[in-house]
Amino acid sequence: MSRIFSGIQPSGELHLGNYLGAVKNWIQLQGQHPTIICIVDYHAIITVPYDPDVLRARRREMAVSLLAAGIDPEVATLYVQSAVREHTELQWILNTITPLGELERQTQFKDKASRQESVNAGLLNYPVLQAADILLYRADLVPVGEDQLQHLELSRVVARRWNAMYGRGEDYFPEPQPLLTPTRRIMGLDGQAKMSKSLGNTIALLESRDEIWAKLRPAVTDPARVRRTDPGHPEVCNIYTLHKAFSAPDAVKQVYEQCTSAGWGCVDCKKVLLDAMDGELVPIRRRAEELRAQPARVDEVLAAGASACRAIAQQTMADVRERMGLD
Ligand code: SF4
């Protein structure tokens, strides 16, 4: 059966963009395929200076958020990347066969490098670590958003090259296929850019109702609704996108009708959204509180996940070393 691999950066709590754009999809997939979810701390140390204690705390908080959201350790494998050292060993090996031009062409590299005075080699080689993450488990499927397709294509190029050079006529590494995430990208509360912690336009999954309302109330809506009596255009409004994610189909229909007829003002519409969000988020917040009260339980899940992944990774590296004369 096809194996799925996906990673998420330990940025602390999940926000709604991660949850709706990635994690809910993993929760759907986890019962259908062997699924590995990796908290990618090696990726998180590349671009900005960080405090080691904060990184440790964020890793744990991300594990709590994922488990509370519905990642089920009975059917999915959840672990922290640095607990499986083979990721970096395979990355070094893949570095030796990755064309520099391919790395320099990566849009995310060009974008991030253009915003930094000094660019470290890790930023350039980041996609090679991603390729190593995926190939280490010989994963067939990688759930991605469209902005990650170029990196995944690089993983496919690297897999093909390694197979041609060392595969002995066999496709040892499957070329990983994208599983495009069904939810289109979630915009931030400013309505300007994708929801992202670094842009400060997020709602965290575990925020309280009051904290969410304080962010939702001033959130940008359809600019055409200048007066309360102006009819709106739900399709251009981020609040409507969130309704489609959290509200029942009948309620979404009602939002559309009330918006286009100016029956509701935007604050009314946001209050309805807040109630709908509560229906899904209150049980998640409750589970997170329970998990935070049992840190040993979270450690146990991560240790079991790392142990299962290490067994696969060690076998892959034994095969790779043997085929490359490194054993
Ligand atoms: Fe957006 Fe709702 Fe306002 Fe319409 S009524 S513009 S959907 S917030």
GROMACS .gro file of C-alpha atoms and ligand atoms in nm:
model
  335
    1MET     CA    1   0.000   0.000   0.000
    2SER     CA    2   0.123   0.352  -0.082
    3ARG     CA    3   0.307   0.520   0.204
    4ILE     CA    4   0.241   0.887   0.279
    5PHE     CA    5   0.500   1.124   0.424
    6SER     CA    6   0.438   1.481   0.532
    7GLY     CA    7   0.618   1.733   0.750
    8ILE     CA    8   0.533   2.040   0.951
    9GLN     CA    9   0.761   2.298   1.109
   10PRO     CA   10   0.760   2.323   1.490
   11SER     CA   11   0.630   2.679   1.499
   12GLY     CA   12   0.446   2.614   1.829
   13GLU     CA   13   0.070   2.600   1.803
   14LEU     CA   14  -0.100   2.515   1.477
   15HIS     CA   15  -0.290   2.799   1.314
   16LEU     CA   16  -0.606   2.770   1.108
   17GLY     CA   17  -0.410   2.787   0.782
   18ASN     CA   18  -0.208   2.475   0.876
   19TYR     CA   19  -0.512   2.302   1.019
   20LEU     CA   20  -0.745   2.356   0.723
   21GLY     CA   21  -0.476   2.344   0.454
   22ALA     CA   22  -0.285   2.036   0.571
   23VAL     CA   23  -0.373   1.869   0.900
   24LYS     CA   24  -0.741   1.797   0.826
   25ASN     CA   25  -0.629   1.629   0.506
   26TRP     CA   26  -0.379   1.412   0.699
   27ILE     CA   27  -0.656   1.313   0.938
   28GLN     CA   28  -0.865   1.195   0.640
   29LEU     CA   29  -0.571   1.005   0.490
   30GLN     CA   30  -0.429   0.843   0.803
   31GLY     CA   31  -0.678   0.556   0.808
   32GLN     CA   32  -0.642   0.486   0.437
   33HIS     CA   33  -0.262   0.466   0.395
   34PRO     CA   34   0.041   0.410   0.618
   35THR     CA   35   0.104   0.774   0.715
   36ILE     CA   36   0.417   0.933   0.861
   37ILE     CA   37   0.390   1.285   1.006
   38CYS     CA   38   0.723   1.448   1.087
   39ILE     CA   39   0.781   1.758   1.302
   40VAL     CA   40   1.069   1.897   1.099
   41ASP     CA   41   1.298   2.067   1.350
   42TYR     CA   42   1.607   2.046   1.125
   43HIS     CA   43   1.416   2.259   0.875
   44ALA     CA   44   1.319   2.508   1.143
   45ILE     CA   45   1.678   2.606   1.232
   46ILE     CA   46   1.782   2.718   0.884
   47THR     CA   47   1.688   3.079   0.841
   48VAL     CA   48   1.654   3.260   1.172
   49PRO     CA   49   1.848   3.260   1.499
   50TYR     CA   50   1.655   3.073   1.766
   51ASP     CA   51   1.656   2.984   2.134
   52PRO     CA   52   1.712   2.607   2.188
   53ASP     CA   53   1.467   2.596   2.480
   54VAL     CA   54   1.202   2.767   2.272
   55LEU     CA   55   1.257   2.516   1.992
   56ARG     CA   56   1.212   2.226   2.238
   57ALA     CA   57   0.892   2.381   2.373
   58ARG     CA   58   0.757   2.445   2.023
   59ARG     CA   59   0.822   2.087   1.915
   60ARG     CA   60   0.620   1.959   2.207
   61GLU     CA   61   0.343   2.214   2.153
   62MET     CA   62   0.319   2.115   1.787
   63ALA     CA   63   0.287   1.749   1.889
   64VAL     CA   64   0.011   1.845   2.136
   65SER     CA   65  -0.172   2.044   1.867
   66LEU     CA   66  -0.149   1.765   1.610
   67LEU     CA   67  -0.270   1.498   1.850
   68ALA     CA   68  -0.550   1.721   1.979
   69ALA     CA   69  -0.657   1.801   1.623
   70GLY     CA   70  -0.699   1.431   1.547
   71ILE     CA   71  -0.371   1.275   1.438
   72ASP     CA   72  -0.418   0.927   1.578
   73PRO     CA   73  -0.097   0.749   1.685
   74GLU     CA   74  -0.279   0.415   1.651
   75VAL     CA   75  -0.293   0.461   1.274
   76ALA     CA   76  -0.035   0.732   1.194
   77THR     CA   77   0.330   0.766   1.295
   78LEU     CA   78   0.418   1.098   1.455
   79TYR     CA   79   0.777   1.184   1.544
   80VAL     CA   80   1.041   1.458   1.556
   81GLN     CA   81   1.286   1.467   1.264
   82SER     CA   82   1.607   1.507   1.468
   83ALA     CA   83   1.525   1.186   1.660
   84VAL     CA   84   1.607   0.996   1.338
   85ARG     CA   85   1.966   1.091   1.246
   86GLU     CA   86   1.948   0.915   0.911
   87HIS     CA   87   1.769   1.220   0.765
   88THR     CA   88   2.092   1.418   0.761
   89GLU     CA   89   2.305   1.126   0.649
   90LEU     CA   90   2.084   1.071   0.344
   91GLN     CA   91   2.077   1.444   0.281
   92TRP     CA   92   2.456   1.452   0.252
   93ILE     CA   93   2.448   1.167   0.005
   94LEU     CA   94   2.175   1.331  -0.202
   95ASN     CA   95   2.367   1.662  -0.197
   96THR     CA   96   2.639   1.488  -0.394
   97ILE     CA   97   2.404   1.414  -0.685
   98THR     CA   98   2.184   1.726  -0.680
   99PRO     CA   99   2.263   1.979  -0.954
  100LEU     CA  100   2.338   2.323  -0.808
  101GLY     CA  101   2.137   2.488  -1.088
  102GLU     CA  102   1.822   2.303  -0.977
  103LEU     CA  103   1.863   2.441  -0.625
  104GLU     CA  104   1.930   2.796  -0.739
  105ARG     CA  105   1.617   2.784  -0.956
  106GLN     CA  106   1.384   2.706  -0.663
  107THR     CA  107   1.135   2.992  -0.629
  108GLN     CA  108   1.128   2.976  -0.249
  109PHE     CA  109   1.507   2.999  -0.232
  110LYS     CA  110   1.514   3.301  -0.465
  111ASP     CA  111   1.234   3.467  -0.269
  112LYS     CA  112   1.385   3.410   0.077
  113ALA     CA  113   1.745   3.479  -0.033
  114SER     CA  114   1.641   3.812  -0.184
  115ARG     CA  115   1.514   3.920   0.159
  116GLN     CA  116   1.833   3.829   0.348
  117GLU     CA  117   2.165   4.008   0.366
  118SER     CA  118   2.360   3.689   0.419
  119VAL     CA  119   2.238   3.356   0.283
  120ASN     CA  120   2.354   3.032   0.444
  121ALA     CA  121   2.407   2.705   0.259
  122GLY     CA  122   2.120   2.548   0.454
  123LEU     CA  123   1.870   2.773   0.280
  124LEU     CA  124   1.995   2.658  -0.059
  125ASN     CA  125   2.006   2.290   0.043
  126TYR     CA  126   1.671   2.292   0.223
  127PRO     CA  127   1.494   2.107  -0.065
  128VAL     CA  128   1.760   1.833  -0.054
  129LEU     CA  129   1.673   1.772   0.312
  130GLN     CA  130   1.309   1.757   0.206
  131ALA     CA  131   1.400   1.500  -0.058
  132ALA     CA  132   1.590   1.300   0.205
  133ASP     CA  133   1.290   1.316   0.442
  134ILE     CA  134   1.065   1.163   0.179
  135LEU     CA  135   1.306   0.914   0.021
  136LEU     CA  136   1.428   0.783   0.357
  137TYR     CA  137   1.088   0.617   0.399
  138ARG     CA  138   1.056   0.542   0.027
  139ALA     CA  139   0.724   0.728   0.045
  140ASP     CA  140   0.500   0.716  -0.260
  141LEU     CA  141   0.267   1.006  -0.184
  142VAL     CA  142   0.326   1.350  -0.038
  143PRO     CA  143   0.029   1.574   0.048
  144VAL     CA  144   0.129   1.922  -0.066
  145GLY     CA  145  -0.012   2.261  -0.152
  146GLU     CA  146   0.066   2.408  -0.493
  147ASP     CA  147   0.349   2.619  -0.346
  148GLN     CA  148   0.540   2.299  -0.259
  149LEU     CA  149   0.514   2.132  -0.601
  150GLN     CA  150   0.852   2.260  -0.720
  151HIS     CA  151   1.031   2.114  -0.417
  152LEU     CA  152   0.857   1.782  -0.467
  153GLU     CA  153   0.962   1.780  -0.832
  154LEU     CA  154   1.321   1.818  -0.712
  155SER     CA  155   1.275   1.510  -0.490
  156ARG     CA  156   1.159   1.322  -0.799
  157VAL     CA  157   1.464   1.438  -0.997
  158VAL     CA  158   1.697   1.331  -0.715
  159ALA     CA  159   1.527   0.991  -0.679
  160ARG     CA  160   1.558   0.932  -1.054
  161ARG     CA  161   1.926   1.028  -1.054
  162TRP     CA  162   2.014   0.809  -0.758
  163ASN     CA  163   1.824   0.514  -0.910
  164ALA     CA  164   2.008   0.560  -1.241
  165MET     CA  165   2.349   0.578  -1.070
  166TYR     CA  166   2.315   0.321  -0.792
  167GLY     CA  167   1.982   0.141  -0.835
  168ARG     CA  168   2.130  -0.155  -1.027
  169GLY     CA  169   1.848  -0.140  -1.278
  170GLU     CA  170   1.587  -0.110  -1.006
  171ASP     CA  171   1.381   0.196  -0.903
  172TYR     CA  172   1.490   0.160  -0.541
  173PHE     CA  173   1.348   0.500  -0.450
  174PRO     CA  174   0.991   0.550  -0.577
  175GLU     CA  175   0.942   0.890  -0.741
  176PRO     CA  176   0.709   1.052  -0.488
  177GLN     CA  177   0.379   1.176  -0.630
  178PRO     CA  178   0.197   1.486  -0.506
  179LEU     CA  179  -0.138   1.452  -0.337
  180LEU     CA  180  -0.274   1.802  -0.388
  181THR     CA  181  -0.441   1.933  -0.075
  182PRO     CA  182  -0.814   1.982  -0.152
  183THR     CA  183  -0.858   2.302   0.053
  184ARG     CA  184  -0.740   2.609  -0.132
  185ARG     CA  185  -0.494   2.820   0.059
  186ILE     CA  186  -0.630   3.002   0.361
  187MET     CA  187  -0.571   3.374   0.358
  188GLY     CA  188  -0.469   3.565   0.671
  189LEU     CA  189  -0.701   3.797   0.861
  190ASP     CA  190  -0.554   4.092   0.670
  191GLY     CA  191  -0.697   3.936   0.351
  192GLN     CA  192  -0.364   4.020   0.180
  193ALA     CA  193  -0.145   3.711   0.208
  194LYS     CA  194  -0.153   3.343   0.298
  195MET     CA  195  -0.211   3.285   0.670
  196SER     CA  196   0.136   3.263   0.821
  197LYS     CA  197   0.280   3.302   1.168
  198SER     CA  198   0.566   3.515   1.037
  199LEU     CA  199   0.313   3.764   0.895
  200GLY     CA  200   0.118   3.785   1.222
  201ASN     CA  201  -0.216   3.734   1.045
  202THR     CA  202  -0.318   3.402   1.200
  203ILE     CA  203  -0.571   3.254   1.440
  204ALA     CA  204  -0.410   2.977   1.643
  205LEU     CA  205  -0.606   2.655   1.664
  206LEU     CA  206  -0.598   2.652   2.043
  207GLU     CA  207  -0.683   3.015   2.112
  208SER     CA  208  -0.983   3.082   2.338
  209ARG     CA  209  -1.316   3.202   2.204
  210ASP     CA  210  -1.242   3.555   2.333
  211GLU     CA  211  -0.898   3.562   2.172
  212ILE     CA  212  -1.044   3.441   1.842
  213TRP     CA  213  -1.320   3.703   1.853
  214ALA     CA  214  -1.067   3.980   1.920
  215LYS     CA  215  -0.896   3.884   1.591
  216LEU     CA  216  -1.206   3.797   1.391
  217ARG     CA  217  -1.400   4.116   1.469
  218PRO     CA  218  -1.160   4.354   1.286
  219ALA     CA  219  -1.069   4.100   1.012
  220VAL     CA  220  -1.085   4.228   0.654
  221THR     CA  221  -1.402   4.142   0.456
  222ASP     CA  222  -1.538   4.238   0.113
  223PRO     CA  223  -1.417   4.598   0.056
  224ALA     CA  224  -1.742   4.672  -0.134
  225ARG     CA  225  -1.936   4.660   0.195
  226VAL     CA  226  -1.864   5.014   0.298
  227ARG     CA  227  -2.209   5.073   0.452
  228ARG     CA  228  -2.418   4.816   0.636
  229THR     CA  229  -2.675   4.836   0.350
  230ASP     CA  230  -2.422   4.762   0.072
  231PRO     CA  231  -2.467   4.408  -0.068
  232GLY     CA  232  -2.151   4.196  -0.049
  233HIS     CA  233  -1.966   3.945  -0.263
  234PRO     CA  234  -1.896   3.638  -0.048
  235GLU     CA  235  -1.663   3.482  -0.303
  236VAL     CA  236  -1.403   3.756  -0.242
  237CYS     CA  237  -1.437   3.744   0.137
  238ASN     CA  238  -1.206   3.542   0.359
  239ILE     CA  239  -1.477   3.513   0.627
  240TYR     CA  240  -1.693   3.329   0.373
  241THR     CA  241  -1.402   3.090   0.302
  242LEU     CA  242  -1.383   3.018   0.675
  243HIS     CA  243  -1.760   2.962   0.685
  244LYS     CA  244  -1.719   2.701   0.410
  245ALA     CA  245  -1.459   2.528   0.630
  246PHE     CA  246  -1.652   2.539   0.959
  247SER     CA  247  -2.025   2.589   0.892
  248ALA     CA  248  -2.280   2.331   0.777
  249PRO     CA  249  -2.385   2.353   0.407
  250ASP     CA  250  -2.724   2.507   0.493
  251ALA     CA  251  -2.555   2.772   0.705
  252VAL     CA  252  -2.309   2.850   0.424
  253LYS     CA  253  -2.606   2.898   0.190
  254GLN     CA  254  -2.764   3.133   0.443
  255VAL     CA  255  -2.440   3.334   0.472
  256TYR     CA  256  -2.435   3.374   0.094
  257GLU     CA  257  -2.796   3.493   0.084
  258GLN     CA  258  -2.762   3.727   0.381
  259CYS     CA  259  -2.440   3.877   0.245
  260THR     CA  260  -2.560   3.937  -0.112
  261SER     CA  261  -2.891   4.087   0.009
  262ALA     CA  262  -2.721   4.295   0.283
  263GLY     CA  263  -2.948   4.118   0.532
  264TRP     CA  264  -2.657   4.071   0.773
  265GLY     CA  265  -2.376   4.307   0.851
  266CYS     CA  266  -2.025   4.165   0.861
  267VAL     CA  267  -2.020   4.157   1.242
  268ASP     CA  268  -2.339   3.943   1.243
  269CYS     CA  269  -2.176   3.712   0.991
  270LYS     CA  270  -1.860   3.684   1.199
  271LYS     CA  271  -2.060   3.600   1.514
  272VAL     CA  272  -2.225   3.310   1.329
  273LEU     CA  273  -1.879   3.197   1.217
  274LEU     CA  274  -1.745   3.216   1.572
  275ASP     CA  275  -2.023   2.982   1.694
  276ALA     CA  276  -1.955   2.740   1.408
  277MET     CA  277  -1.583   2.740   1.485
  278ASP     CA  278  -1.657   2.664   1.849
  279GLY     CA  279  -1.839   2.346   1.744
  280GLU     CA  280  -1.517   2.208   1.596
  281LEU     CA  281  -1.250   2.380   1.805
  282VAL     CA  282  -1.384   2.342   2.161
  283PRO     CA  283  -1.329   1.961   2.164
  284ILE     CA  284  -0.979   2.016   2.018
  285ARG     CA  285  -0.895   2.271   2.288
  286ARG     CA  286  -1.023   2.029   2.554
  287ARG     CA  287  -0.805   1.744   2.420
  288ALA     CA  288  -0.503   1.977   2.410
  289GLU     CA  289  -0.552   2.067   2.776
  290GLU     CA  290  -0.565   1.696   2.864
  291LEU     CA  291  -0.247   1.629   2.666
  292ARG     CA  292  -0.061   1.922   2.822
  293ALA     CA  293  -0.144   1.771   3.160
  294GLN     CA  294   0.016   1.441   3.051
  295PRO     CA  295   0.357   1.529   2.903
  296ALA     CA  296   0.476   1.169   2.949
  297ARG     CA  297   0.196   1.052   2.718
  298VAL     CA  298   0.312   1.293   2.444
  299ASP     CA  299   0.675   1.181   2.492
  300GLU     CA  300   0.562   0.820   2.462
  301VAL     CA  301   0.386   0.885   2.132
  302LEU     CA  302   0.689   1.068   1.987
  303ALA     CA  303   0.931   0.801   2.112
  304ALA     CA  304   0.722   0.520   1.961
  305GLY     CA  305   0.698   0.715   1.634
  306ALA     CA  306   1.074   0.776   1.625
  307SER     CA  307   1.144   0.411   1.697
  308ALA     CA  308   0.917   0.292   1.413
  309CYS     CA  309   1.072   0.547   1.173
  310ARG     CA  310   1.428   0.462   1.279
  311ALA     CA  311   1.370   0.097   1.186
  312ILE     CA  312   1.262   0.195   0.831
  313ALA     CA  313   1.535   0.460   0.800
  314GLN     CA  314   1.813   0.226   0.915
  315GLN     CA  315   1.710  -0.036   0.659
  316THR     CA  316   1.706   0.225   0.382
  317MET     CA  317   2.049   0.355   0.481
  318ALA     CA  318   2.192   0.002   0.500
  319ASP     CA  319   2.072  -0.055   0.141
  320VAL     CA  320   2.201   0.286   0.026
  321ARG     CA  321   2.544   0.237   0.186
  322GLU     CA  322   2.579  -0.111   0.040
  323ARG     CA  323   2.483   0.004  -0.310
  324MET     CA  324   2.721   0.302  -0.291
  325GLY     CA  325   3.019   0.113  -0.147
  326LEU     CA  326   2.992   0.292   0.185
  327ASP     CA  327   2.923  -0.015   0.402
  328SF4    FE1  328  -1.788   3.857   0.427
  328SF4    FE2  329  -1.993   3.782   0.575
  328SF4    FE3  330  -1.937   4.042   0.538
  328SF4    FE4  331  -2.032   3.898   0.339
  328SF4     S1  332  -2.139   3.945   0.529
  328SF4     S2  333  -1.861   4.042   0.328
  328SF4     S3  334  -1.938   3.698   0.376
  328SF4     S4  335  -1.814   3.891   0.646
   0.00000   0.00000   0.00000
